[in-house]
Amino acid sequence: MNLRDLHYLVALAEQRHFGRAAEACFVSQPTLSTQIKKLEEELGVALVERTPRKVLLTDVGREIVARARDVLNEVEQIKGIARRTLDPESGTVRLGIFPTLGPYLLPHVVPRVRERFPRLELLLVEEKTEEVLRRLREGRLDAGILALPVHDDSLHVEFLFEEPFLLAVPQSHPLARRSSLKLADLGDQSLLLLEDGHCLRDQALEVCHLAGAGEKSGFRATSLETLRQMVAADVGITLLPTLAVKPPVAQAPNVQLIEFRGSHPPSRRIAMLWRKSSAMGGFLKQLAGLFRELPKGLLDPHDAVTPAVATATPAKPRRDSPKRSS
């Protein structure tokens, strides 16, 4: 048994296809198939079930793959320790981030990361929260930027910032005449939300629960931009994170942004997470510091609020001056 064979086995478990696994490992399909067969013979057990369309892992195969991932991850940690010792600010960091944050946060941070760590290769992976967590646990990511809470004792949590929400409404909506509002003002409203799997959906549902609001039935958006355009089209109202309405994001027409007031306005807490066993912990703390030090005012929702739409008042009838007789 060697590390190469374990790498082949893990690739096969991920791809569920000999051809794609071989391509991912940069070897021919017969080579990978032969090495998997030799590994099965050495262990004396069947690791995979070969079917015409795909590959299935046996029960013992799944258990061995999990152990193989741990072994390969520890090998990468050993290599990482050596690289960081020679040059602490070089190497590669694989960073996962969720879709409703990545496009709006990264433009403000990545240039500063490149300036501070010019030799660092930052590989960004945008996935939903559960996928980022899965890859993080499997060692396929070095760190993840996620919304709290995250319940996993194996992960270190480094708090970054708290991001307020704003209410987005069409200009024709009654709430558009408000310059600010309390959470309770949403009590009789139905909000447009994202589809299942997005952490922003869970956060918005929590806000709805606290306010006594509901979800608009018959529609679930696939992205934050879809939500924004549905508000612009007069379909309904929604919550938008502050970063998603700040430059360089263009303001959508017919969308009124309203700030929440009160002692506990709705928001989400953002953190960077990595495995407690990671050899990169010290460096990741430095990287988290750059993500924490955002430009001044970037998280201030008040700067993004659009002026309240004034209620139109009917014009007074014009009185013509009495004509003078000549």
Coordinates of C-alpha atoms in Angstrom, one line a residue:
M1 CA 0.0 0.0 0.0
N2 CA 1.3 3.5 -0.8
L3 CA 0.0 7.0 -0.9
R4 CA -0.5 7.0 -4.6
D5 CA -2.9 4.1 -4.4
L6 CA -4.9 5.9 -1.6
H7 CA -5.0 9.0 -3.8
Y8 CA -6.5 6.8 -6.7
L9 CA -9.0 5.3 -4.3
V10 CA -10.2 8.7 -3.0
A11 CA -10.4 10.1 -6.5
L12 CA -12.6 7.1 -7.5
A13 CA -14.8 7.6 -4.5
E14 CA -15.4 11.2 -5.5
Q15 CA -15.8 10.7 -9.3
R16 CA -17.7 7.4 -9.1
H17 CA -16.2 6.6 -12.6
F18 CA -12.9 5.1 -13.5
G19 CA -12.3 7.3 -16.5
R20 CA -13.0 10.6 -14.7
A21 CA -11.0 9.4 -11.7
A22 CA -8.0 8.6 -13.9
E23 CA -8.3 12.0 -15.6
A24 CA -8.3 13.7 -12.2
C25 CA -5.2 11.8 -11.2
F26 CA -3.5 12.4 -14.6
V27 CA -3.0 8.7 -15.3
S28 CA -4.6 6.3 -17.8
Q29 CA -7.8 4.4 -16.9
P30 CA -6.1 1.0 -17.1
T31 CA -3.3 2.2 -14.7
L32 CA -5.8 3.4 -12.1
S33 CA -8.0 0.3 -12.5
T34 CA -5.0 -2.0 -12.0
Q35 CA -3.8 -0.2 -8.9
I36 CA -7.2 -0.3 -7.3
K37 CA -7.4 -4.0 -8.0
K38 CA -4.0 -4.5 -6.5
L39 CA -5.1 -2.6 -3.4
E40 CA -8.1 -4.8 -3.1
E41 CA -5.9 -7.9 -3.3
E42 CA -3.5 -6.6 -0.7
L43 CA -6.3 -5.8 1.7
G44 CA -8.3 -9.0 0.9
V45 CA -11.6 -7.1 0.5
A46 CA -13.7 -5.6 -2.3
L47 CA -13.6 -1.8 -2.2
V48 CA -15.8 -1.0 -5.2
E49 CA -18.7 -2.5 -7.0
R50 CA -18.2 -2.2 -10.8
T51 CA -21.4 -1.5 -12.8
P52 CA -21.6 -0.5 -16.5
R53 CA -22.6 3.1 -15.7
K54 CA -20.9 4.0 -12.4
V55 CA -18.8 2.8 -9.5
L56 CA -20.3 2.1 -6.1
L57 CA -18.3 1.8 -2.9
T58 CA -18.8 -1.2 -0.7
D59 CA -19.5 -0.7 3.0
V60 CA -15.9 -1.4 3.8
G61 CA -14.8 0.6 0.9
R62 CA -16.5 3.7 2.3
E63 CA -14.9 3.2 5.6
I64 CA -11.4 2.8 4.1
V65 CA -11.9 5.9 1.9
A66 CA -12.7 8.0 5.0
R67 CA -9.5 6.8 6.6
A68 CA -7.6 7.3 3.3
R69 CA -8.7 11.0 3.2
D70 CA -7.4 11.4 6.8
V71 CA -4.1 9.9 5.8
L72 CA -3.7 12.1 2.7
N73 CA -4.8 15.2 4.6
E74 CA -2.1 14.5 7.3
V75 CA 0.5 14.2 4.5
E76 CA -0.5 17.6 3.2
Q77 CA -0.2 19.0 6.7
I78 CA 3.3 17.7 6.9
K79 CA 4.2 19.3 3.5
G80 CA 2.5 22.5 4.6
I81 CA 4.6 22.7 7.8
A82 CA 7.7 22.4 5.7
R83 CA 6.6 25.0 3.2
R84 CA 5.5 27.5 5.9
T85 CA 8.9 27.0 7.7
L86 CA 10.8 27.9 4.6
D87 CA 8.5 30.8 3.6
P88 CA 5.6 31.5 6.0
E89 CA 3.7 33.7 3.5
S90 CA 3.8 31.6 0.4
G91 CA 2.1 28.4 -0.7
T92 CA -1.6 27.8 -1.5
V93 CA -4.7 28.4 0.6
R94 CA -8.0 26.8 -0.5
L95 CA -10.8 29.0 0.8
G96 CA -14.5 28.2 0.6
I97 CA -17.2 30.9 0.8
F98 CA -20.9 30.8 0.3
P99 CA -22.6 32.5 -2.7
T100 CA -24.6 35.2 -1.0
L101 CA -21.4 36.6 0.5
G102 CA -18.5 35.8 -1.9
P103 CA -19.2 38.2 -4.8
Y104 CA -19.9 41.1 -2.4
L105 CA -17.1 40.6 0.1
L106 CA -14.2 39.5 -2.0
P107 CA -13.7 42.6 -4.1
H108 CA -13.0 44.6 -0.9
V109 CA -10.5 42.0 0.5
V110 CA -8.7 40.1 -2.3
P111 CA -6.7 43.2 -3.5
R112 CA -5.4 43.7 0.1
V113 CA -4.6 40.0 0.4
R114 CA -2.5 40.2 -2.8
E115 CA -0.8 43.3 -1.5
R116 CA 0.0 41.8 1.9
F117 CA 0.9 38.3 0.7
P118 CA 2.2 38.6 -2.9
R119 CA 3.5 35.1 -3.0
L120 CA 0.3 33.5 -1.7
E121 CA -1.9 31.6 -4.1
L122 CA -5.5 32.1 -2.9
L123 CA -7.8 29.5 -4.5
L124 CA -11.4 30.5 -4.0
V125 CA -14.3 28.0 -4.0
E126 CA -17.9 29.3 -4.0
E127 CA -20.3 26.7 -2.6
K128 CA -23.3 26.5 -0.3
T129 CA -22.6 26.2 3.4
E130 CA -23.0 22.4 3.8
E131 CA -20.7 21.7 0.9
V132 CA -18.0 24.1 2.2
L133 CA -18.2 22.3 5.6
R134 CA -18.0 18.9 4.0
R135 CA -14.9 19.8 2.0
L136 CA -13.4 21.4 5.0
R137 CA -13.8 18.3 7.1
E138 CA -12.4 16.1 4.3
G139 CA -9.3 18.3 4.0
R140 CA -10.2 19.5 0.5
L141 CA -10.4 23.1 1.8
D142 CA -8.0 24.8 4.2
A143 CA -10.6 27.3 5.5
G144 CA -14.1 28.5 5.0
I145 CA -15.9 31.8 5.5
L146 CA -19.4 31.0 6.7
A147 CA -22.3 32.5 8.7
L148 CA -22.6 31.5 12.3
P149 CA -23.6 29.4 14.1
V150 CA -21.7 26.4 13.0
H151 CA -21.8 23.4 15.4
D152 CA -18.6 21.4 14.9
D153 CA -16.1 20.9 17.7
S154 CA -13.3 19.9 15.2
L155 CA -13.3 23.4 13.7
H156 CA -11.7 26.6 15.0
V157 CA -14.0 29.6 14.6
E158 CA -12.5 33.1 14.1
F159 CA -15.2 35.8 14.2
L160 CA -14.9 38.4 11.5
F161 CA -17.8 40.8 11.5
E162 CA -21.5 41.3 11.8
E163 CA -23.4 42.3 8.7
P164 CA -26.8 44.1 9.0
F165 CA -29.8 43.4 6.8
L166 CA -31.9 45.9 4.9
L167 CA -35.4 45.6 3.7
A168 CA -35.8 45.9 -0.1
V169 CA -39.2 46.9 -1.4
P170 CA -40.6 48.2 -4.7
Q171 CA -41.1 52.0 -4.8
S172 CA -44.9 51.4 -5.0
H173 CA -45.0 49.4 -1.8
P174 CA -46.6 51.1 1.3
L175 CA -43.4 50.6 3.3
A176 CA -41.4 52.5 0.7
R177 CA -42.6 55.7 2.4
R178 CA -40.8 54.7 5.6
S179 CA -37.2 56.0 6.2
S180 CA -36.7 53.2 8.8
L181 CA -38.7 50.5 10.4
K182 CA -38.8 48.1 13.3
L183 CA -38.8 44.3 13.0
A184 CA -42.4 44.2 14.2
D185 CA -43.4 46.3 11.2
L186 CA -43.0 43.1 9.0
G187 CA -45.6 41.3 11.0
D188 CA -48.2 41.2 8.2
Q189 CA -45.8 40.9 5.3
S190 CA -44.7 37.9 3.1
L191 CA -41.1 37.9 2.0
L192 CA -39.4 36.5 -1.1
L193 CA -36.7 34.0 0.0
L194 CA -34.0 31.9 -1.6
E195 CA -34.3 28.2 -2.2
D196 CA -33.3 25.5 0.3
G197 CA -29.6 25.0 0.9
H198 CA -28.8 28.7 1.2
C199 CA -27.9 29.9 4.7
L200 CA -29.4 33.3 3.8
R201 CA -32.8 31.5 3.5
D202 CA -32.4 30.1 7.1
Q203 CA -31.4 33.6 8.4
A204 CA -34.3 35.2 6.6
L205 CA -36.7 32.6 8.0
E206 CA -35.4 33.3 11.5
V207 CA -36.1 37.1 11.0
C208 CA -39.6 36.2 9.7
H209 CA -40.2 34.1 12.7
L210 CA -39.2 36.9 15.1
A211 CA -41.3 39.5 13.3
G212 CA -44.3 37.2 12.7
A213 CA -43.9 37.5 9.0
G214 CA -44.2 34.7 6.4
E215 CA -42.7 33.5 3.1
K216 CA -44.3 34.4 -0.2
S217 CA -45.6 31.2 -1.6
G218 CA -45.1 29.9 -5.2
F219 CA -41.5 31.3 -5.6
R220 CA -38.0 30.6 -4.4
A221 CA -35.0 32.3 -5.9
T222 CA -31.8 30.6 -6.9
S223 CA -29.6 33.6 -6.2
L224 CA -29.5 37.0 -4.4
E225 CA -29.5 38.8 -7.8
T226 CA -32.8 37.0 -8.7
L227 CA -34.3 38.2 -5.4
R228 CA -33.2 41.8 -6.2
Q229 CA -34.7 41.7 -9.7
M230 CA -38.0 40.2 -8.4
V231 CA -38.3 43.2 -6.0
A232 CA -37.6 45.5 -8.9
A233 CA -40.4 43.8 -10.9
D234 CA -42.9 44.6 -8.1
V235 CA -43.3 40.9 -7.2
G236 CA -42.6 41.4 -3.5
I237 CA -40.2 42.4 -0.8
T238 CA -37.1 40.7 0.7
L239 CA -34.1 41.1 3.0
L240 CA -30.7 42.0 1.5
P241 CA -27.3 41.9 3.3
T242 CA -25.6 45.3 3.5
L243 CA -22.5 44.2 1.4
A244 CA -24.9 43.2 -1.4
V245 CA -26.1 46.8 -1.8
K246 CA -22.8 48.6 -1.5
P247 CA -20.5 49.7 -4.4
P248 CA -19.3 48.2 -6.7
V249 CA -22.8 46.6 -6.8
A250 CA -25.1 48.7 -9.0
Q251 CA -28.4 49.8 -7.5
A252 CA -31.4 48.2 -9.1
P253 CA -34.1 50.6 -10.4
N254 CA -37.4 50.6 -8.5
V255 CA -35.9 49.1 -5.4
Q256 CA -36.2 51.0 -2.1
L257 CA -33.8 50.1 0.7
I258 CA -35.0 50.6 4.3
E259 CA -32.9 50.4 7.4
F260 CA -34.0 48.6 10.6
R261 CA -33.9 50.5 13.9
G262 CA -34.1 49.1 17.4
S263 CA -31.7 47.5 19.9
H264 CA -31.4 44.2 17.9
P265 CA -31.8 44.9 14.1
P266 CA -31.6 41.7 12.0
S267 CA -28.0 40.8 10.9
R268 CA -25.8 37.8 10.2
R269 CA -22.4 37.0 12.0
I270 CA -19.6 36.0 9.7
A271 CA -16.6 33.9 10.7
M272 CA -13.6 32.1 9.2
L273 CA -13.3 28.5 10.1
W274 CA -10.5 25.9 9.8
R275 CA -9.7 22.5 11.3
K276 CA -8.2 22.7 14.8
S277 CA -5.6 20.2 13.6
S278 CA -4.5 22.4 10.7
A279 CA -0.8 23.1 10.4
M280 CA -1.8 26.5 8.9
G281 CA -3.6 27.8 12.0
G282 CA -1.1 30.6 12.7
F283 CA -1.1 31.9 9.1
L284 CA -4.9 31.6 8.8
K285 CA -5.2 33.9 11.8
Q286 CA -3.3 36.5 9.9
L287 CA -5.5 36.0 6.8
A288 CA -8.6 36.3 8.9
G289 CA -7.3 39.6 10.2
L290 CA -7.4 41.0 6.6
F291 CA -10.9 39.9 6.2
R292 CA -11.9 41.5 9.5
E293 CA -10.4 44.9 8.6
L294 CA -12.9 46.0 6.1
P295 CA -13.0 49.6 4.7
K296 CA -14.6 52.1 7.1
G297 CA -18.3 52.4 6.7
L298 CA -18.7 49.3 4.4
L299 CA -20.9 47.6 7.0
D300 CA -23.0 50.7 7.8
P301 CA -26.5 50.1 6.4
H302 CA -27.4 53.8 6.7
D303 CA -25.1 54.7 3.8
A304 CA -27.1 52.4 1.5
V305 CA -30.6 53.5 2.5
T306 CA -32.5 55.2 -0.3
P307 CA -34.6 58.3 0.5
A308 CA -38.2 57.5 1.4
V309 CA -40.7 57.9 -1.3
A310 CA -42.9 60.9 -0.5
T311 CA -46.6 60.5 -0.6
A312 CA -47.9 62.5 -3.6
T313 CA -50.4 65.3 -2.7
P314 CA -53.0 66.5 -5.2
A315 CA -52.2 69.8 -6.8
K316 CA -54.5 72.7 -5.9
P317 CA -56.7 73.9 -8.7
R318 CA -55.3 77.1 -10.2
R319 CA -57.4 80.2 -9.7
D320 CA -57.4 82.5 -12.7
S321 CA -57.1 86.2 -11.9
P322 CA -60.4 88.1 -12.5
K323 CA -60.4 89.9 -15.8
R324 CA -60.5 93.6 -15.6
S325 CA -63.0 95.4 -17.7
S326 CA -61.5 97.8 -20.1

